[in-house]
Amino acid sequence: MTYKMLVSDLDETLLNNDGTINPLNVEAIKAAVAQGFKFVPNTGRSFLSVQDLLKTLGLADQADQYVISYNGGVIVENQGNRILDVSGMSLPLAEQIFQAGLVNDAVDVHIYTVDRLFVYNPSAADEEYMAARGVNYEVMADRNLSFLKDEAAITKVIFEHLDAKVQAQIKAAVLKAVGANQVEATFSSSRYVEFNPAGVDKGRATLTLGAKLGIKPEEIMAIGDNSNDLSMIKAAGLGISVANGIPAVKEAAQVVTARTNNQGAVAEVLERYVLKGEEA
């Protein structure tokens, strides 16, 4: 099989634990793209927050190069950050999610629109994590979301807490409040509980972009580490877990890399399946 595109999670997959990128990954991505291969970040983050990374990879402001952001909520072409597809939720649904997920005073909340991030009650750990990754945001003064009424779309709502038990409580509380059929609930980075509208995920967006580019599902590879990556790993022709992936991701993947995210796992995949052309 000749693969034409790799969609890749960022944090704990392409990026090192400290938010930097292994030079092996940079070198391999540039070499693959030079051959006409598509490398597409597929992230829970905003496309605006990955612009420095795109510059490092030589993909910033480039025509016919793409980013999938907000767990599949927005697809953009890098040249001019041209928005190709948006899948958002209603303000009433966002309000329900927001209020239900505040299970204690230590939880903080991120609300993403197409081009802005608002954070309520940011924790010190979250502030440090976002600063290391160049994430810009506006702090919310209170729990009133009426200021969002004129936003074109709310793409996702996520909650931050470092305790896995609290994360489970948040997920349960939100699903009870809004109904499990209204949202896609996933976890990421061992700190976030993420909610997108039902039917919106990294896998759907991967196939949508592939169809726009004339790339078949079986010609796509997907690599990730956490539960919000499962949909794209299952949708792609070749689903890959990094060595540091959670057990559910490793189980769903057809390939598990020998390298962790800190060792250049993405480079391993590109070297094997694109630059050297091995068969899966």
Short mmCIF file of C-alpha atoms in Angstrom, two decimals:
data_model
loop_
_atom_site.label_atom_id
_atom_site.label_comp_id
_atom_site.label_asym_id
_atom_site.label_seq_id
_atom_site.Cartn_x
_atom_site.Cartn_y
_atom_site.Cartn_z
CA MET A 1 0.00 0.00 0.00
CA THR A 2 1.23 3.48 -0.90
CA TYR A 3 0.25 5.90 1.82
CA LYS A 4 -0.46 9.50 0.85
CA MET A 5 -1.27 11.18 4.15
CA LEU A 6 -0.42 10.94 7.84
CA VAL A 7 -2.72 12.63 10.35
CA SER A 8 -0.95 13.09 13.67
CA ASP A 9 -1.93 14.08 17.16
CA LEU A 10 0.41 16.68 18.68
CA ASP A 11 0.76 16.54 22.46
CA GLU A 12 2.36 13.31 23.67
CA THR A 13 2.55 12.07 20.05
CA LEU A 14 4.42 14.41 17.71
CA LEU A 15 5.69 16.65 20.51
CA ASN A 16 7.96 15.90 23.43
CA ASN A 17 6.51 16.01 26.93
CA ASP A 18 7.79 19.58 27.33
CA GLY A 19 6.02 20.76 24.15
CA THR A 20 9.13 20.85 21.95
CA ILE A 21 9.59 18.73 18.83
CA ASN A 22 12.28 16.13 18.21
CA PRO A 23 14.57 17.14 15.31
CA LEU A 24 14.12 13.63 13.87
CA ASN A 25 10.43 14.38 13.42
CA VAL A 26 11.13 17.70 11.72
CA GLU A 27 13.61 16.14 9.31
CA ALA A 28 11.34 13.23 8.41
CA ILE A 29 8.25 15.39 7.92
CA LYS A 30 10.10 17.80 5.64
CA ALA A 31 11.51 14.89 3.61
CA ALA A 32 8.09 13.26 3.24
CA VAL A 33 6.35 16.52 2.28
CA ALA A 34 9.07 17.16 -0.33
CA GLN A 35 7.92 13.93 -2.00
CA GLY A 36 4.31 15.19 -2.20
CA PHE A 37 3.16 13.40 0.95
CA LYS A 38 0.60 15.12 3.21
CA PHE A 39 1.42 15.61 6.88
CA VAL A 40 -1.64 16.91 8.73
CA PRO A 41 -1.67 17.81 12.42
CA ASN A 42 -4.93 16.47 13.88
CA THR A 43 -5.23 18.08 17.27
CA GLY A 44 -7.63 19.08 19.97
CA ARG A 45 -6.03 22.51 19.96
CA SER A 46 -6.87 25.58 17.90
CA PHE A 47 -5.21 25.88 14.51
CA LEU A 48 -4.00 29.32 15.61
CA SER A 49 -1.98 27.83 18.47
CA VAL A 50 0.07 25.60 16.13
CA GLN A 51 1.39 28.29 13.80
CA ASP A 52 4.92 28.28 15.28
CA LEU A 53 5.03 24.50 14.89
CA LEU A 54 3.91 24.81 11.27
CA LYS A 55 6.74 27.29 10.66
CA THR A 56 9.23 24.80 12.09
CA LEU A 57 7.87 22.13 9.75
CA GLY A 58 7.81 24.43 6.71
CA LEU A 59 4.02 24.14 6.44
CA ALA A 60 2.89 27.58 7.65
CA ASP A 61 0.81 29.62 5.19
CA GLN A 62 1.28 26.95 2.52
CA ALA A 63 -1.36 26.17 -0.09
CA ASP A 64 -2.59 22.57 -0.21
CA GLN A 65 -1.38 21.88 3.34
CA TYR A 66 -3.85 21.43 6.18
CA VAL A 67 -4.61 21.28 9.90
CA ILE A 68 -7.50 19.52 11.62
CA SER A 69 -8.22 21.21 14.94
CA TYR A 70 -10.62 21.07 17.89
CA ASN A 71 -10.82 17.26 17.69
CA GLY A 72 -12.26 17.51 14.19
CA GLY A 73 -14.35 20.64 14.76
CA VAL A 74 -12.50 22.75 12.19
CA ILE A 75 -10.47 21.90 9.08
CA VAL A 76 -8.27 24.65 7.63
CA GLU A 77 -5.95 25.08 4.69
CA ASN A 78 -2.73 26.58 5.98
CA GLN A 79 -2.51 29.34 3.36
CA GLY A 80 -4.31 32.22 5.02
CA ASN A 81 -5.81 29.77 7.53
CA ARG A 82 -8.69 29.28 5.11
CA ILE A 83 -11.52 27.48 6.89
CA LEU A 84 -12.86 24.54 4.92
CA ASP A 85 -15.20 22.90 7.43
CA VAL A 86 -16.71 23.83 10.81
CA SER A 87 -18.76 21.61 13.12
CA GLY A 88 -19.89 23.45 16.24
CA MET A 89 -22.41 23.14 19.07
CA SER A 90 -25.24 25.42 20.14
CA LEU A 91 -24.80 27.87 22.99
CA PRO A 92 -27.48 26.12 25.11
CA LEU A 93 -25.61 22.81 24.78
CA ALA A 94 -22.31 24.49 25.66
CA GLU A 95 -23.95 26.06 28.72
CA GLN A 96 -25.28 22.68 29.85
CA ILE A 97 -21.88 21.06 29.47
CA PHE A 98 -20.12 23.93 31.21
CA GLN A 99 -22.38 24.00 34.26
CA ALA A 100 -22.57 20.22 34.68
CA GLY A 101 -18.83 19.65 34.49
CA LEU A 102 -17.91 22.00 37.33
CA VAL A 103 -17.95 19.21 39.89
CA ASN A 104 -15.64 21.03 42.32
CA ASP A 105 -13.90 24.38 42.74
CA ALA A 106 -10.55 23.10 41.41
CA VAL A 107 -11.86 22.26 37.93
CA ASP A 108 -11.08 24.70 35.14
CA VAL A 109 -12.92 24.97 31.85
CA HIS A 110 -11.89 25.84 28.29
CA ILE A 111 -14.46 27.05 25.78
CA TYR A 112 -13.29 27.17 22.17
CA THR A 113 -14.83 29.17 19.36
CA VAL A 114 -13.44 29.06 15.83
CA ASP A 115 -10.65 31.52 16.61
CA ARG A 116 -10.70 32.24 20.37
CA LEU A 117 -10.21 30.36 23.63
CA PHE A 118 -11.86 31.36 26.89
CA VAL A 119 -10.79 29.78 30.18
CA TYR A 120 -12.72 29.80 33.44
CA ASN A 121 -10.87 29.27 36.74
CA PRO A 122 -7.48 28.35 35.20
CA SER A 123 -5.33 26.20 37.46
CA ALA A 124 -1.64 26.89 37.95
CA ALA A 125 -0.78 23.54 36.33
CA ASP A 126 -2.93 24.33 33.31
CA GLU A 127 -1.46 27.81 32.95
CA GLU A 128 2.02 26.29 32.91
CA TYR A 129 1.00 23.61 30.41
CA MET A 130 -0.57 26.13 28.01
CA ALA A 131 2.32 28.58 28.32
CA ALA A 132 4.81 25.88 27.32
CA ARG A 133 2.77 25.28 24.16
CA GLY A 134 2.14 28.90 23.23
CA VAL A 135 -1.61 28.72 23.77
CA ASN A 136 -3.27 32.13 23.99
CA TYR A 137 -6.51 32.54 25.92
CA GLU A 138 -8.81 34.99 27.64
CA VAL A 139 -9.79 34.45 31.27
CA MET A 140 -13.51 34.44 32.04
CA ALA A 141 -14.59 36.46 35.07
CA ASP A 142 -17.63 34.35 35.91
CA ARG A 143 -19.84 31.46 34.80
CA ASN A 144 -22.13 33.52 32.56
CA LEU A 145 -21.72 32.45 28.92
CA SER A 146 -24.08 35.00 27.36
CA PHE A 147 -21.08 36.83 25.88
CA LEU A 148 -20.75 33.94 23.41
CA LYS A 149 -24.14 34.54 21.79
CA ASP A 150 -22.66 36.29 18.76
CA GLU A 151 -19.88 33.76 18.11
CA ALA A 152 -20.20 31.93 14.78
CA ALA A 153 -19.60 28.55 16.44
CA ILE A 154 -18.58 26.99 19.74
CA THR A 155 -16.34 24.11 18.70
CA LYS A 156 -15.76 22.31 22.01
CA VAL A 157 -15.82 22.55 25.79
CA ILE A 158 -13.14 20.86 27.88
CA PHE A 159 -12.36 20.53 31.57
CA GLU A 160 -8.94 20.32 33.23
CA HIS A 161 -8.04 18.40 36.37
CA LEU A 162 -5.04 16.19 37.08
CA ASP A 163 -6.93 13.57 39.12
CA ALA A 164 -8.30 10.75 36.93
CA LYS A 165 -11.13 10.13 39.41
CA VAL A 166 -12.28 13.74 39.09
CA GLN A 167 -12.03 13.46 35.30
CA ALA A 168 -14.36 10.44 35.45
CA GLN A 169 -16.78 12.40 37.65
CA ILE A 170 -16.81 15.25 35.12
CA LYS A 171 -17.56 12.91 32.23
CA ALA A 172 -20.35 11.18 34.14
CA ALA A 173 -21.91 14.46 35.27
CA VAL A 174 -21.96 15.94 31.77
CA LEU A 175 -23.34 12.81 30.12
CA LYS A 176 -26.07 12.62 32.75
CA ALA A 177 -26.99 16.27 32.20
CA VAL A 178 -27.01 16.42 28.40
CA GLY A 179 -27.43 12.80 27.32
CA ALA A 180 -24.74 10.53 25.94
CA ASN A 181 -26.15 10.90 22.42
CA GLN A 182 -25.52 14.67 22.37
CA VAL A 183 -21.75 14.75 22.71
CA GLU A 184 -18.48 12.97 21.99
CA ALA A 185 -16.59 12.62 25.29
CA THR A 186 -12.85 11.88 25.28
CA PHE A 187 -9.75 12.29 27.42
CA SER A 188 -6.38 13.81 26.50
CA SER A 189 -2.95 14.64 27.92
CA SER A 190 -3.77 12.96 31.27
CA ARG A 191 -5.49 16.19 32.29
CA TYR A 192 -8.40 17.06 30.00
CA VAL A 193 -11.96 15.79 29.58
CA GLU A 194 -13.14 16.97 26.16
CA PHE A 195 -16.65 17.39 24.76
CA ASN A 196 -17.47 17.89 21.09
CA PRO A 197 -20.91 17.76 19.47
CA ALA A 198 -22.11 14.25 18.67
CA GLY A 199 -20.62 12.98 15.41
CA VAL A 200 -17.63 15.34 15.53
CA ASP A 201 -14.30 13.64 16.06
CA LYS A 202 -10.81 13.32 14.61
CA GLY A 203 -11.78 10.30 12.53
CA ARG A 204 -14.71 11.93 10.76
CA ALA A 205 -12.59 14.99 9.98
CA THR A 206 -9.77 12.79 8.67
CA LEU A 207 -12.11 11.12 6.20
CA THR A 208 -13.69 14.46 5.25
CA LEU A 209 -10.30 15.95 4.42
CA GLY A 210 -9.21 12.81 2.61
CA ALA A 211 -12.33 12.95 0.43
CA LYS A 212 -11.66 16.61 -0.40
CA LEU A 213 -8.13 15.69 -1.50
CA GLY A 214 -9.07 12.52 -3.36
CA ILE A 215 -7.23 10.35 -0.84
CA LYS A 216 -8.87 7.04 0.04
CA PRO A 217 -9.18 5.90 3.68
CA GLU A 218 -6.82 3.01 3.02
CA GLU A 219 -4.17 5.51 1.85
CA ILE A 220 -4.23 7.35 5.18
CA MET A 221 -2.17 6.69 8.31
CA ALA A 222 -3.13 8.06 11.73
CA ILE A 223 -0.94 8.21 14.84
CA GLY A 224 -1.90 9.12 18.40
CA ASP A 225 -1.66 8.31 22.07
CA ASN A 226 -4.95 8.98 23.88
CA SER A 227 -8.69 8.36 23.71
CA ASN A 228 -9.46 11.39 21.56
CA ASP A 229 -7.23 9.77 18.91
CA LEU A 230 -9.15 6.49 18.79
CA SER A 231 -11.62 7.60 16.11
CA MET A 232 -8.89 8.53 13.62
CA ILE A 233 -6.83 5.43 14.41
CA LYS A 234 -9.89 3.30 13.64
CA ALA A 235 -10.86 5.32 10.53
CA ALA A 236 -7.45 5.30 8.84
CA GLY A 237 -6.09 2.57 6.65
CA LEU A 238 -3.20 2.18 9.09
CA GLY A 239 -3.81 3.11 12.72
CA ILE A 240 -0.68 3.64 14.81
CA SER A 241 -0.07 4.11 18.52
CA VAL A 242 3.08 5.68 19.85
CA ALA A 243 4.95 3.53 22.39
CA ASN A 244 3.62 5.73 25.20
CA GLY A 245 -0.01 5.39 24.08
CA ILE A 246 -2.68 4.37 26.57
CA PRO A 247 -3.68 0.68 26.51
CA ALA A 248 -6.92 1.31 24.59
CA VAL A 249 -5.04 3.06 21.79
CA LYS A 250 -2.41 0.34 21.56
CA GLU A 251 -5.17 -2.26 21.37
CA ALA A 252 -7.01 -0.42 18.59
CA ALA A 253 -3.87 0.27 16.53
CA GLN A 254 -2.43 -2.07 13.92
CA VAL A 255 1.08 -0.82 14.67
CA VAL A 256 2.73 0.32 17.91
CA THR A 257 5.95 2.25 17.43
CA ALA A 258 9.18 1.23 19.15
CA ARG A 259 9.84 4.89 19.98
CA THR A 260 7.96 7.12 22.41
CA ASN A 261 6.91 10.68 21.59
CA ASN A 262 10.15 11.90 23.19
CA GLN A 263 12.22 9.71 20.87
CA GLY A 264 10.74 10.71 17.50
CA ALA A 265 7.90 8.23 17.02
CA VAL A 266 6.48 10.11 14.04
CA ALA A 267 9.86 9.99 12.32
CA GLU A 268 9.89 6.23 12.85
CA VAL A 269 6.57 5.92 11.01
CA LEU A 270 7.56 8.15 8.10
CA GLU A 271 10.95 6.49 7.72
CA ARG A 272 9.33 3.07 7.63
CA TYR A 273 6.23 3.59 5.49
CA VAL A 274 6.98 6.65 3.35
CA LEU A 275 10.71 7.32 3.01
CA LYS A 276 11.67 3.63 2.80
CA GLY A 277 8.32 2.40 1.54
CA GLU A 278 7.85 -0.69 3.71
CA GLU A 279 4.55 -2.56 3.59
CA ALA A 280 2.36 -2.55 6.70
#
